[in-house]
XYZ file of C-alpha atoms in Angstrom:
754
model
C 36.982 118.829 123.099
C 36.374 122.201 124.891
C 33.594 124.571 123.620
C 32.068 127.742 123.740
C 28.259 128.379 123.321
C 27.705 128.058 119.442
C 24.927 127.043 117.239
C 23.686 123.520 116.719
C 24.729 122.011 113.452
C 23.542 119.042 111.329
C 26.537 118.441 109.229
C 29.198 120.665 110.597
C 30.906 118.822 113.532
C 30.577 115.306 112.133
C 32.965 112.616 110.707
C 31.768 111.695 107.021
C 34.199 109.594 104.967
C 36.111 111.879 102.566
C 34.757 111.950 98.867
C 38.260 111.367 97.452
C 38.968 108.775 100.135
C 38.368 105.454 97.985
C 40.210 106.844 94.800
C 43.243 107.536 96.682
C 43.509 104.238 98.543
C 42.630 102.104 95.647
C 45.235 103.884 93.208
C 42.833 105.336 90.993
C 43.739 108.903 91.891
C 45.840 110.439 89.113
C 49.288 112.354 90.410
C 51.384 114.412 88.608
C 53.801 111.386 87.532
C 50.925 109.297 86.564
C 50.216 111.140 83.214
C 50.595 109.626 80.230
C 49.747 111.358 77.103
C 50.242 110.162 73.209
C 54.058 111.077 71.747
C 55.151 112.327 75.155
C 58.572 113.091 75.656
C 60.489 113.188 78.765
C 62.615 115.909 80.208
C 65.317 116.054 82.501
C 67.335 119.220 84.205
C 71.010 119.797 84.357
C 72.381 121.349 87.627
C 75.152 122.973 89.086
C 77.596 121.376 91.105
C 78.796 124.592 92.667
C 77.193 127.063 94.930
C 78.344 130.056 93.491
C 79.870 130.438 89.958
C 79.621 132.288 86.783
C 78.619 130.418 83.803
C 81.198 131.040 80.963
C 80.103 129.075 78.471
C 77.287 126.058 77.711
C 78.042 123.766 75.029
C 75.170 121.548 73.965
C 76.326 120.080 70.489
C 77.269 116.833 71.822
C 74.087 116.607 73.437
C 71.939 117.491 70.739
C 73.706 114.912 68.479
C 72.736 112.220 70.679
C 70.115 110.082 68.836
C 66.598 110.246 70.820
C 67.372 113.848 71.820
C 64.545 116.215 70.472
C 65.351 119.517 72.314
C 67.549 121.511 74.575
C 66.704 124.397 76.534
C 68.848 127.113 78.356
C 68.261 130.355 79.835
C 68.882 131.888 76.370
C 65.508 130.392 75.647
C 63.486 132.193 77.920
C 62.152 135.394 77.158
C 63.684 138.447 79.258
C 61.343 138.641 82.400
C 60.073 141.790 83.889
C 61.856 143.002 87.001
C 58.329 143.179 89.123
C 57.076 141.360 91.842
C 54.140 139.312 91.602
C 51.731 138.131 94.560
C 51.781 134.238 94.969
C 48.691 134.305 97.542
C 51.416 132.941 100.115
C 54.429 135.152 99.657
C 55.407 136.742 96.293
C 58.516 136.752 93.871
C 60.398 138.974 91.499
C 59.818 137.931 88.125
C 63.186 138.170 86.804
C 64.583 136.373 89.851
C 61.837 133.742 89.387
C 63.014 133.264 85.871
C 66.366 133.194 86.685
C 65.887 130.360 89.310
C 63.874 128.521 86.658
C 67.126 128.531 84.535
C 70.336 130.314 85.475
C 71.384 133.062 83.609
C 74.962 134.410 83.875
C 75.694 132.987 87.291
C 74.608 130.135 89.432
C 73.769 130.669 92.962
C 73.642 127.298 94.900
C 74.517 123.813 93.924
C 71.299 122.438 92.006
C 70.533 125.481 90.397
C 68.928 124.627 86.986
C 71.126 125.647 83.942
C 69.725 123.401 81.057
C 67.049 120.848 80.420
C 66.728 118.007 77.583
C 63.570 116.482 76.020
C 64.225 112.826 74.645
C 62.358 110.181 73.744
C 62.798 108.527 77.228
C 64.332 108.883 80.550
C 67.754 107.294 80.068
C 68.723 108.984 76.641
C 67.673 112.516 78.668
C 70.170 111.635 81.325
C 72.700 110.613 79.168
C 72.440 113.862 77.273
C 72.783 115.841 80.291
C 76.463 114.364 80.869
C 77.181 115.489 77.331
C 76.363 118.983 78.004
C 79.471 120.957 78.606
C 79.419 123.909 81.189
C 82.285 126.266 81.819
C 82.268 127.786 85.318
C 84.382 130.323 87.054
C 83.884 129.138 90.742
C 83.472 132.147 93.268
C 83.517 131.936 96.949
C 80.287 130.794 98.434
C 78.781 132.511 101.946
C 76.396 130.060 103.955
C 75.569 131.411 107.347
C 73.261 134.510 107.325
C 75.653 136.731 110.088
C 78.390 135.970 107.899
C 76.521 136.890 104.809
C 75.549 140.404 106.304
C 79.346 141.221 107.148
C 80.799 144.003 104.591
C 83.591 141.727 103.219
C 81.079 138.856 102.224
C 81.044 137.684 98.859
C 78.180 139.381 97.179
C 75.471 137.306 95.496
C 74.010 140.088 93.297
C 75.912 143.179 92.606
C 72.781 145.134 92.353
C 71.379 144.087 95.661
C 70.599 147.171 98.025
C 68.916 147.032 101.506
C 65.263 148.143 101.425
C 64.059 149.522 104.439
C 61.888 152.608 105.718
C 64.737 154.927 104.794
C 64.718 153.784 101.331
C 67.248 151.679 99.559
C 70.914 151.447 100.662
C 73.742 152.986 99.217
C 76.173 150.113 98.656
C 75.759 146.293 97.228
C 74.963 143.972 100.258
C 73.487 140.473 100.782
C 71.032 141.979 103.108
C 67.850 142.535 101.134
C 65.813 144.181 103.464
C 65.850 145.508 107.207
C 62.344 145.864 108.686
C 61.799 147.253 112.073
C 58.407 146.589 114.236
C 58.449 149.090 117.172
C 55.839 149.787 119.963
C 56.550 151.910 123.020
C 59.887 151.886 124.432
C 61.621 148.391 125.008
C 65.027 149.709 125.802
C 63.923 152.489 128.555
C 61.251 149.498 129.772
C 63.999 146.940 130.620
C 64.887 149.386 133.536
C 61.616 148.715 135.022
C 62.076 144.901 134.672
C 63.104 142.593 137.950
C 63.966 139.718 135.632
C 65.603 140.124 132.096
C 66.447 136.816 130.088
C 68.970 137.496 126.840
C 69.832 134.608 124.667
C 70.866 133.703 121.225
C 69.189 130.884 118.941
C 70.087 129.367 115.674
C 68.342 126.773 113.374
C 69.072 125.152 110.229
C 67.333 125.008 106.865
C 64.788 122.096 106.766
C 62.782 120.830 104.157
C 58.888 120.446 103.815
C 59.441 116.421 103.143
C 56.535 116.002 100.910
C 56.416 112.521 99.795
C 55.794 113.326 96.233
C 58.489 114.631 94.441
C 57.781 117.590 91.898
C 56.077 116.487 88.250
C 55.046 118.440 85.309
C 53.535 117.630 82.003
C 53.174 120.649 79.241
C 51.705 120.663 75.790
C 52.186 123.845 73.681
C 49.744 123.718 70.815
C 50.276 125.087 67.518
C 47.373 127.497 68.416
C 49.305 128.907 71.252
C 47.317 127.399 73.786
C 49.529 125.694 76.733
C 47.907 123.330 78.688
C 50.068 122.393 82.100
C 49.250 119.287 84.256
C 51.136 119.602 87.601
C 51.547 118.733 91.106
C 50.891 122.135 92.651
C 49.308 124.297 95.703
C 48.018 126.729 93.466
C 46.906 126.200 89.700
C 45.932 129.845 89.056
C 49.408 130.637 90.634
C 51.185 128.442 88.093
C 49.405 129.833 85.386
C 50.163 133.258 86.445
C 53.938 132.620 87.100
C 54.210 130.519 83.619
C 52.420 133.396 81.571
C 54.893 136.093 82.937
C 58.096 134.096 82.799
C 57.004 132.838 79.004
C 55.452 136.113 78.233
C 52.586 134.622 76.908
C 48.697 135.494 77.368
C 47.354 134.293 80.575
C 44.262 133.474 78.442
C 46.448 130.804 76.741
C 47.739 129.116 79.667
C 45.524 126.113 81.427
C 46.751 124.612 84.160
C 45.534 121.251 85.671
C 45.981 120.389 89.005
C 46.865 116.877 89.591
C 46.312 115.001 93.062
C 48.815 116.044 95.048
C 51.344 114.054 97.309
C 51.915 116.991 99.955
C 53.265 120.471 99.637
C 53.252 122.541 103.042
C 53.949 125.598 101.009
C 56.918 123.897 99.203
C 54.723 123.713 96.085
C 53.859 127.220 94.876
C 56.626 128.458 93.087
C 57.318 126.884 89.545
C 60.213 125.081 88.856
C 59.547 122.390 86.035
C 56.450 124.007 84.296
C 58.063 126.643 82.240
C 60.789 124.398 81.235
C 58.347 121.745 80.208
C 56.465 124.187 78.205
C 59.611 125.533 76.336
C 60.525 122.092 75.513
C 57.129 121.267 74.186
C 56.993 124.483 71.900
C 60.138 123.178 70.232
C 59.154 119.773 69.592
C 55.322 120.017 69.168
C 55.048 117.142 71.464
C 53.871 117.051 75.212
C 56.707 117.004 77.793
C 56.946 115.328 81.085
C 59.700 116.235 83.663
C 59.889 115.004 87.269
C 62.496 115.257 89.975
C 64.244 112.814 91.639
C 64.677 113.224 95.505
C 68.056 114.594 95.393
C 66.697 117.190 93.051
C 63.935 117.966 95.462
C 66.397 118.898 98.003
C 68.923 120.656 96.189
C 66.792 122.393 93.497
C 63.877 123.433 95.357
C 62.783 125.762 98.247
C 63.169 124.573 101.755
C 62.546 127.009 104.612
C 65.197 129.197 106.061
C 68.008 128.667 108.462
C 67.821 131.599 111.024
C 69.932 133.556 113.792
C 67.900 135.194 116.728
C 68.906 137.481 119.420
C 65.806 137.843 121.914
C 65.819 139.814 125.140
C 62.831 139.710 127.388
C 62.003 141.269 130.611
C 59.284 141.114 133.463
C 58.357 142.298 136.853
C 58.638 140.307 139.731
C 54.576 140.121 139.627
C 54.582 138.089 136.601
C 54.287 140.865 133.995
C 56.085 140.776 130.880
C 56.811 144.425 130.132
C 59.636 144.632 127.352
C 60.775 142.488 124.557
C 63.742 143.251 121.940
C 64.580 140.951 119.009
C 67.064 140.956 116.220
C 66.234 138.158 113.540
C 68.295 137.274 110.699
C 66.482 134.813 107.984
C 68.499 132.736 105.119
C 66.481 133.723 101.943
C 68.521 131.381 99.778
C 69.933 132.614 96.431
C 67.036 135.425 95.874
C 65.371 137.648 98.398
C 62.212 136.509 100.232
C 62.572 134.738 103.626
C 59.418 134.623 106.008
C 61.509 136.893 108.337
C 58.698 139.311 108.588
C 56.290 136.617 109.218
C 58.501 135.038 112.202
C 58.822 138.632 113.592
C 54.987 139.203 113.582
C 54.677 135.851 115.340
C 57.231 135.917 117.764
C 55.174 137.725 120.504
C 51.836 137.193 119.370
C 50.288 135.160 122.088
C 51.168 138.050 124.973
C 50.164 141.541 125.622
C 53.439 143.288 125.970
C 53.648 147.022 125.700
C 57.117 147.769 124.941
C 58.577 145.906 121.591
C 61.331 146.347 119.239
C 61.884 143.818 116.565
C 64.675 144.201 113.932
C 64.159 141.705 111.209
C 66.891 141.100 108.392
C 66.205 139.016 104.887
C 69.795 137.910 103.976
C 70.820 135.960 100.602
C 73.180 132.991 100.869
C 74.227 130.637 98.403
C 71.518 128.003 99.109
C 68.332 127.325 97.346
C 65.637 130.018 97.158
C 63.557 129.252 100.242
C 60.003 128.884 100.093
C 56.793 128.598 102.582
C 57.019 125.933 104.918
C 53.796 125.465 107.196
C 53.413 128.514 109.119
C 56.615 129.980 107.425
C 59.096 131.760 109.742
C 57.093 131.096 112.717
C 58.295 127.735 114.270
C 61.955 128.870 114.491
C 60.824 132.481 115.728
C 58.616 130.447 118.634
C 61.649 128.210 119.337
C 63.511 131.350 120.561
C 60.513 133.282 122.198
C 58.746 130.362 123.992
C 62.005 129.220 125.507
C 62.787 132.962 126.998
C 59.073 132.985 128.186
C 59.829 129.745 129.873
C 63.110 130.847 131.549
C 61.185 133.921 132.681
C 58.666 131.923 134.432
C 61.319 129.817 136.217
C 63.153 132.613 137.417
C 60.133 133.968 138.743
C 58.882 130.771 140.331
C 55.676 130.742 138.542
C 54.166 127.632 136.794
C 55.066 128.179 133.137
C 51.379 127.825 131.820
C 49.970 130.112 134.486
C 52.540 132.537 133.492
C 51.376 132.421 129.911
C 47.752 132.921 131.074
C 48.884 136.142 133.204
C 50.271 137.559 130.154
C 47.981 136.349 127.489
C 46.620 138.508 124.655
C 42.670 139.090 124.312
C 40.129 140.545 122.152
C 41.268 144.149 122.002
C 45.099 143.772 122.421
C 47.310 144.811 120.076
C 48.246 141.985 117.574
C 51.093 141.417 115.201
C 51.491 144.661 113.040
C 49.666 146.937 115.624
C 45.678 145.881 114.775
C 43.946 145.019 117.668
C 42.837 141.187 117.781
C 39.289 140.424 117.728
C 37.998 137.237 119.340
C 40.817 135.164 119.791
C 41.291 131.675 121.821
C 45.085 131.598 123.126
C 43.827 131.950 126.781
C 41.394 129.120 126.206
C 43.986 126.723 124.697
C 46.391 127.296 128.192
C 43.640 126.934 130.157
C 42.701 123.684 128.207
C 46.471 122.806 128.731
C 46.171 123.318 132.491
C 43.122 121.136 132.984
C 44.241 118.265 130.812
C 44.936 114.777 131.875
C 48.561 115.008 130.807
C 49.635 118.204 132.585
C 48.255 116.878 135.988
C 49.927 113.588 135.403
C 53.047 112.614 137.250
C 56.351 112.500 135.352
C 58.369 109.993 136.866
C 61.936 108.745 136.503
C 65.418 110.158 135.904
C 66.379 112.129 132.721
C 63.055 113.030 131.751
C 61.112 116.472 131.481
C 58.065 118.175 130.567
C 57.854 121.130 128.361
C 55.102 123.624 127.087
C 55.106 126.104 124.341
C 52.264 128.227 122.579
C 52.290 129.181 119.203
C 50.273 131.626 116.826
C 49.639 131.430 112.835
C 47.685 133.897 110.957
C 44.527 132.773 108.782
C 44.460 134.154 105.283
C 41.481 134.724 103.502
C 42.226 135.979 100.013
C 39.962 135.027 96.749
C 37.912 132.276 96.401
C 35.396 131.194 93.408
C 33.191 128.348 93.645
C 30.070 127.174 91.278
C 27.054 124.963 92.647
C 24.550 123.288 90.511
C 21.457 121.303 91.386
C 21.047 118.014 89.629
C 17.595 116.562 88.484
C 17.876 113.682 91.524
C 18.267 116.788 94.102
C 21.770 116.493 94.524
C 24.345 119.250 94.277
C 27.445 119.556 92.260
C 30.142 121.716 93.915
C 32.968 122.938 91.630
C 36.098 124.482 93.208
C 39.472 125.095 92.083
C 41.567 124.661 95.329
C 44.181 121.725 95.568
C 42.746 119.333 98.143
C 45.680 118.748 100.595
C 44.177 118.257 103.778
C 40.791 117.203 103.170
C 39.007 120.515 101.892
C 36.906 118.261 99.410
C 34.995 117.530 102.546
C 35.465 120.628 104.689
C 34.076 122.669 101.823
C 31.160 120.014 100.865
C 30.161 119.959 104.376
C 29.882 123.572 104.638
C 27.697 123.543 101.606
C 25.563 121.145 103.015
C 24.840 122.805 106.250
C 24.217 125.981 104.337
C 21.675 124.235 102.130
C 20.106 121.770 104.699
C 20.713 118.691 102.838
C 22.751 115.447 103.577
C 26.721 115.757 103.021
C 26.532 112.500 100.767
C 24.244 114.683 98.565
C 26.823 117.079 97.664
C 29.375 116.255 95.042
C 32.535 118.169 95.056
C 35.192 118.388 92.192
C 38.322 120.631 92.068
C 38.816 121.567 88.074
C 41.276 123.319 86.116
C 41.612 126.968 85.851
C 39.418 127.309 82.610
C 36.525 125.996 84.539
C 36.205 127.905 87.451
C 36.699 131.491 88.738
C 39.847 132.526 90.296
C 41.114 130.865 93.664
C 44.465 131.706 95.518
C 46.768 128.895 96.607
C 46.110 126.122 99.043
C 48.474 127.814 101.727
C 48.066 130.187 104.682
C 45.209 127.708 106.321
C 42.661 129.957 103.997
C 40.884 127.090 102.097
C 38.428 125.857 104.780
C 38.032 129.474 105.875
C 38.072 131.643 102.855
C 36.708 129.174 100.165
C 34.046 128.236 102.907
C 32.874 132.004 102.723
C 32.365 131.478 98.953
C 30.602 128.064 99.463
C 28.388 129.554 102.191
C 27.538 132.788 99.661
C 26.905 130.359 96.945
C 24.431 128.318 98.921
C 22.534 131.431 99.969
C 22.286 132.481 96.361
C 21.015 129.026 95.293
C 18.615 128.915 98.095
C 17.182 132.132 96.508
C 16.973 131.145 93.180
C 15.063 127.784 94.389
C 12.622 130.053 96.233
C 11.986 132.123 92.808
C 11.529 128.974 90.830
C 9.198 127.451 93.278
C 6.999 130.522 93.173
C 5.241 129.815 90.103
C 4.458 126.313 90.444
C 3.135 126.715 93.862
C 1.210 129.961 92.768
C 2.538 132.435 95.776
C 5.053 135.061 95.775
C 8.827 134.371 96.668
C 8.478 136.239 99.916
C 5.702 134.213 100.884
C 8.214 130.929 100.857
C 10.493 130.052 103.671
C 13.672 128.137 103.639
C 14.846 126.583 106.535
C 16.716 122.917 107.768
C 16.825 122.056 103.932
C 12.816 122.516 103.520
C 10.755 125.108 101.803
C 7.496 125.920 103.181
C 4.953 128.693 102.316
C 4.129 130.983 105.319
C 0.658 129.720 105.425
C 1.639 126.165 105.656
C -0.200 125.104 102.517
C 3.064 124.096 100.500
C 5.882 122.052 102.079
C 8.712 120.211 100.154
C 12.195 118.750 100.901
C 15.141 120.108 99.032
C 15.169 117.166 96.996
C 11.700 117.184 96.149
C 11.772 121.050 95.475
C 14.971 120.468 93.253
C 13.223 117.806 91.055
C 10.064 120.299 90.772
C 12.289 123.191 89.627
C 14.765 121.320 87.490
C 12.296 119.193 85.537
C 10.111 122.330 84.785
C 13.006 124.923 83.555
C 16.771 125.462 83.070
C 19.064 124.381 85.410
C 19.528 125.794 88.679
C 23.193 127.237 89.276
C 24.904 129.587 91.290
C 28.420 130.930 91.617
C 30.028 133.074 94.068
C 33.367 134.694 94.234
C 34.790 136.415 97.485
C 37.674 138.027 99.099
C 37.875 136.885 102.522
C 40.435 139.401 103.591
C 44.090 139.433 103.822
C 44.037 137.878 107.553
C 41.440 136.550 109.744
C 41.542 136.687 113.102
C 44.393 133.987 113.502
C 44.637 130.760 115.490
C 46.572 129.710 118.502
C 47.954 126.455 120.155
C 49.476 125.092 123.238
C 51.504 122.178 123.386
C 52.635 119.789 126.323
C 55.489 117.232 125.761
C 57.372 114.931 127.967
C 60.803 113.492 126.987
C 63.638 111.165 128.138
C 66.956 111.998 127.444
C 69.606 109.122 127.057
C 72.638 110.389 129.184
C 75.057 108.216 127.413
C 73.951 108.318 123.871
C 72.314 112.023 123.890
C 68.892 110.481 121.992
C 65.863 111.970 122.905
C 62.547 110.038 123.224
C 59.140 111.641 122.861
C 57.139 109.922 125.770
C 54.116 111.461 125.673
C 52.687 114.406 123.535
C 49.440 116.670 123.758
C 48.468 119.166 121.233
C 45.915 122.050 122.136
C 44.622 124.150 119.397
C 41.392 126.600 118.711
C 39.951 125.507 115.561
C 37.181 128.141 116.072
C 34.574 125.532 114.709
C 35.564 122.375 113.930
C 34.009 121.401 110.789
C 35.546 117.853 110.400
C 37.207 117.064 113.884
C 38.885 114.280 112.549
C 40.635 116.477 109.921
C 41.511 118.871 112.402
C 42.888 116.344 114.430
C 45.143 114.964 111.828
C 46.295 118.377 111.106
C 47.598 118.832 114.377
C 49.050 115.691 114.781
C 50.738 116.071 111.420
C 52.057 119.556 112.590
C 53.536 117.759 115.449
C 55.262 115.125 113.861
C 56.776 117.335 111.410
C 57.949 119.596 114.469
C 59.334 116.813 116.104
C 61.803 116.124 113.165
C 62.452 119.611 112.941
C 63.532 119.778 116.596
C 65.521 116.612 116.710
C 66.858 115.460 113.692
C 66.399 117.526 110.365
C 68.737 119.972 108.905
C 70.263 120.568 105.619
C 73.912 119.728 106.194
C 76.255 121.515 104.070
C 80.316 121.233 103.542
C 82.240 124.392 103.240
C 81.886 124.588 99.643
C 78.018 124.638 99.798
C 77.160 120.917 98.967
C 74.446 119.263 100.634
C 75.868 116.166 102.165
C 72.179 114.488 103.171
C 70.135 114.762 100.004
C 68.288 111.658 100.484
C 65.599 110.487 102.757
C 68.322 107.599 103.914
C 70.478 110.798 105.252
C 68.121 113.521 105.856
C 66.479 111.906 108.865
C 62.693 112.737 109.203
C 60.556 110.731 111.803
C 58.875 107.653 111.329
C 56.369 105.661 113.175
C 59.036 104.288 115.625
C 60.080 107.771 116.636
C 56.812 109.438 117.826
C 53.928 108.269 120.406
C 50.263 108.565 120.068
C 49.445 112.106 119.976
C 46.610 113.360 122.144
C 44.415 116.307 121.008
C 42.106 118.682 122.566
C 40.209 120.875 120.124
C 39.368 124.269 121.403
C 36.300 126.129 119.910
C 36.097 129.852 120.182
C 34.313 130.916 116.801
C 35.916 133.400 114.817
C 33.747 136.363 114.221
C 34.940 136.693 110.752
C 33.382 133.789 109.316
C 29.789 132.319 108.863
C 30.364 129.456 110.843
C 33.311 130.408 113.061
C 36.039 128.559 111.220
C 39.782 129.257 111.858
C 42.324 127.705 109.757
C 44.240 125.058 111.221
C 46.691 123.449 108.999
C 49.782 125.442 109.755
C 49.541 126.350 113.882
C 50.173 122.673 115.006
C 53.685 123.010 113.536
C 54.605 126.344 115.208
C 54.888 124.983 119.202
C 56.953 121.726 119.219
C 60.527 123.180 118.657
C 60.238 125.330 121.814
C 58.158 122.861 123.707
C 60.501 119.926 123.066
C 63.563 122.210 123.852
C 61.840 123.265 127.345
C 61.408 119.650 127.944
C 65.117 118.642 127.040
C 66.162 121.461 129.461
C 63.991 120.195 132.362
C 65.469 116.449 131.826
C 69.300 118.122 131.271
C 69.481 121.021 133.130
C 70.544 122.429 130.027
C 69.455 124.940 127.447
C 69.291 123.968 123.640
C 69.925 126.857 121.664
C 70.617 125.393 118.445
C 68.664 123.053 116.029
C 68.393 120.313 115.670
C 68.914 118.778 119.199
C 70.435 115.727 117.971
C 72.295 113.398 120.046
C 75.760 114.856 119.126
C 74.433 118.379 119.875
C 72.789 116.980 123.382
C 76.100 115.692 124.019
C 78.073 118.272 123.259
C 76.093 120.771 125.253
C 75.370 118.316 128.460
C 78.662 116.776 128.786
C 80.977 119.319 126.989
C 81.998 116.556 124.341
C 83.168 118.241 121.355
């Protein structure tokens, strides 16, 4: 672990057992599909077999007559949604488009688009009823490639769509939802001063987050208008807001209970099933549960964008990157909203480049509406950017890591969007990689190569609320509202324990529903340990002040005469002294309970975080198979609250990046049918595909956080695509500009086999 000077902590930096660990390994924890309610009905969704078609007629009469069917819903049963944008914490959605994605109205825009739903006494009856629903379609041409969708003659998904840009809306229908520019200096002029220029084009395919738990939601719409939704989600408050808007129902009448979640990675922020289950419950007066199968997850929920990126970068012979120019087109899927802006902002984030011009295009295509996937937009952008940086270093004869140090961004460097960085740790990450045992070890053998790459992701802060209460035995309960995906119960409890000076085991964290705690934004954007940690710290300070006020009376002194340090309360004259537990027993037994709450807005984005990865590969020249031999991930965590969880996030991001780089893709035929919508055919890595992944935690404390925390969950998926591509190049001598780098593609590019 590489460290900078930092305070000495008692709890932070240790590795306690997570509070929810026993429930999860013993099977006691309840996930979305585990819920059983009295009288519960079972729902299923009928989905479009076409990628693009007009819905001419939906006939549900035969399905309605089937014994055991209790209700059927189509888009006609949903209230008309407003044409306005709602913030989802990580990303946003137009409410009318969100409603149309929940149940198609007028047109279907991708295979798997929901068109109707059934509630029945059991799943088997519901599935039989789906087959009896008759839908007449007028099939339309589909467009599946972002560059083809941008052409004037391309089939249009939305007749009313106009390109948004700084110049205002366009005057013609188009599939280009937005055109955004990021311009600093004069890139075109600056290229004349460059001694080496690299210009390449890259493309990536849609990939799915690959969470193991399919979507599941149960809703009960009571006769008094109160809706309760039990769901697998990364943001119960966002589900509440989306459902209230889509259903045109008072938000105070919607309660969302987050179940334990079996992964999300950004894919469980939008609603799919929740409004449908709610309407079916209102129709029947019974609770209704809907859960997806794996094919529905692939075809009917949001993957991340496929991309097309053109990048030009120039440097002087002394190793200074002078200019960069990029053109990025990202698939949004059926409705606008790709992460192309985020990708553009991350593309050059690790470097100090004076002249930059980036054009970013958000393009609709006949595929599922994309949603966030772990550092949305950044991995594909860095797949392009870090390969071009690597090629420049090679042409200039400079070690690729030393070249990155020579051009690294620092505190004060203009960061993404033009705002200067505060204290950041990219240089420290690259230096740690340079000094690592991995980078300094020889790589022997034929057809082997070593690659490196850096990456960046923002650190969202956003809104968080917590409540802490002192119990009669001196323990402390922590009530929070952020879904725990990667161990945030532990990381927040540790920060509260550190603030109060108590043992980690004396803090009892609980994730509750939307009626039981103040507003919390989504578990996403690498924000919970960072942003909710600020709320926990603030609540702890408020609690300490309240404890001091309560102690003053029995100790017969003024509150200002009492000090609190390291979990002990003392009078300044030394006459009185008590541990936190003893003080708690004293004040709680004499009066009302001691409770403190805090709600904070931790800002849009913090300082952000960087990572640098090293990977060794071997490429089989006969089969094209790429084997990962060794992998080291270096990352700045600011302050590692729970180092084991930081290491786990780093390793998990690498594994997902390996899958994205080598195997994963949505494979479509020319009619828009996904041909690999199962885990049998959608090739995710297993333990047989990855080595033990080494981690090096760098700690450059964030100046924006009381404990110096930086979010760690998303950065580690950013460098792997490029690092592996750079390694494959060194093993084969051929640059890989398309993903995935499957055996077929390796053979096509290295041997010219078609």
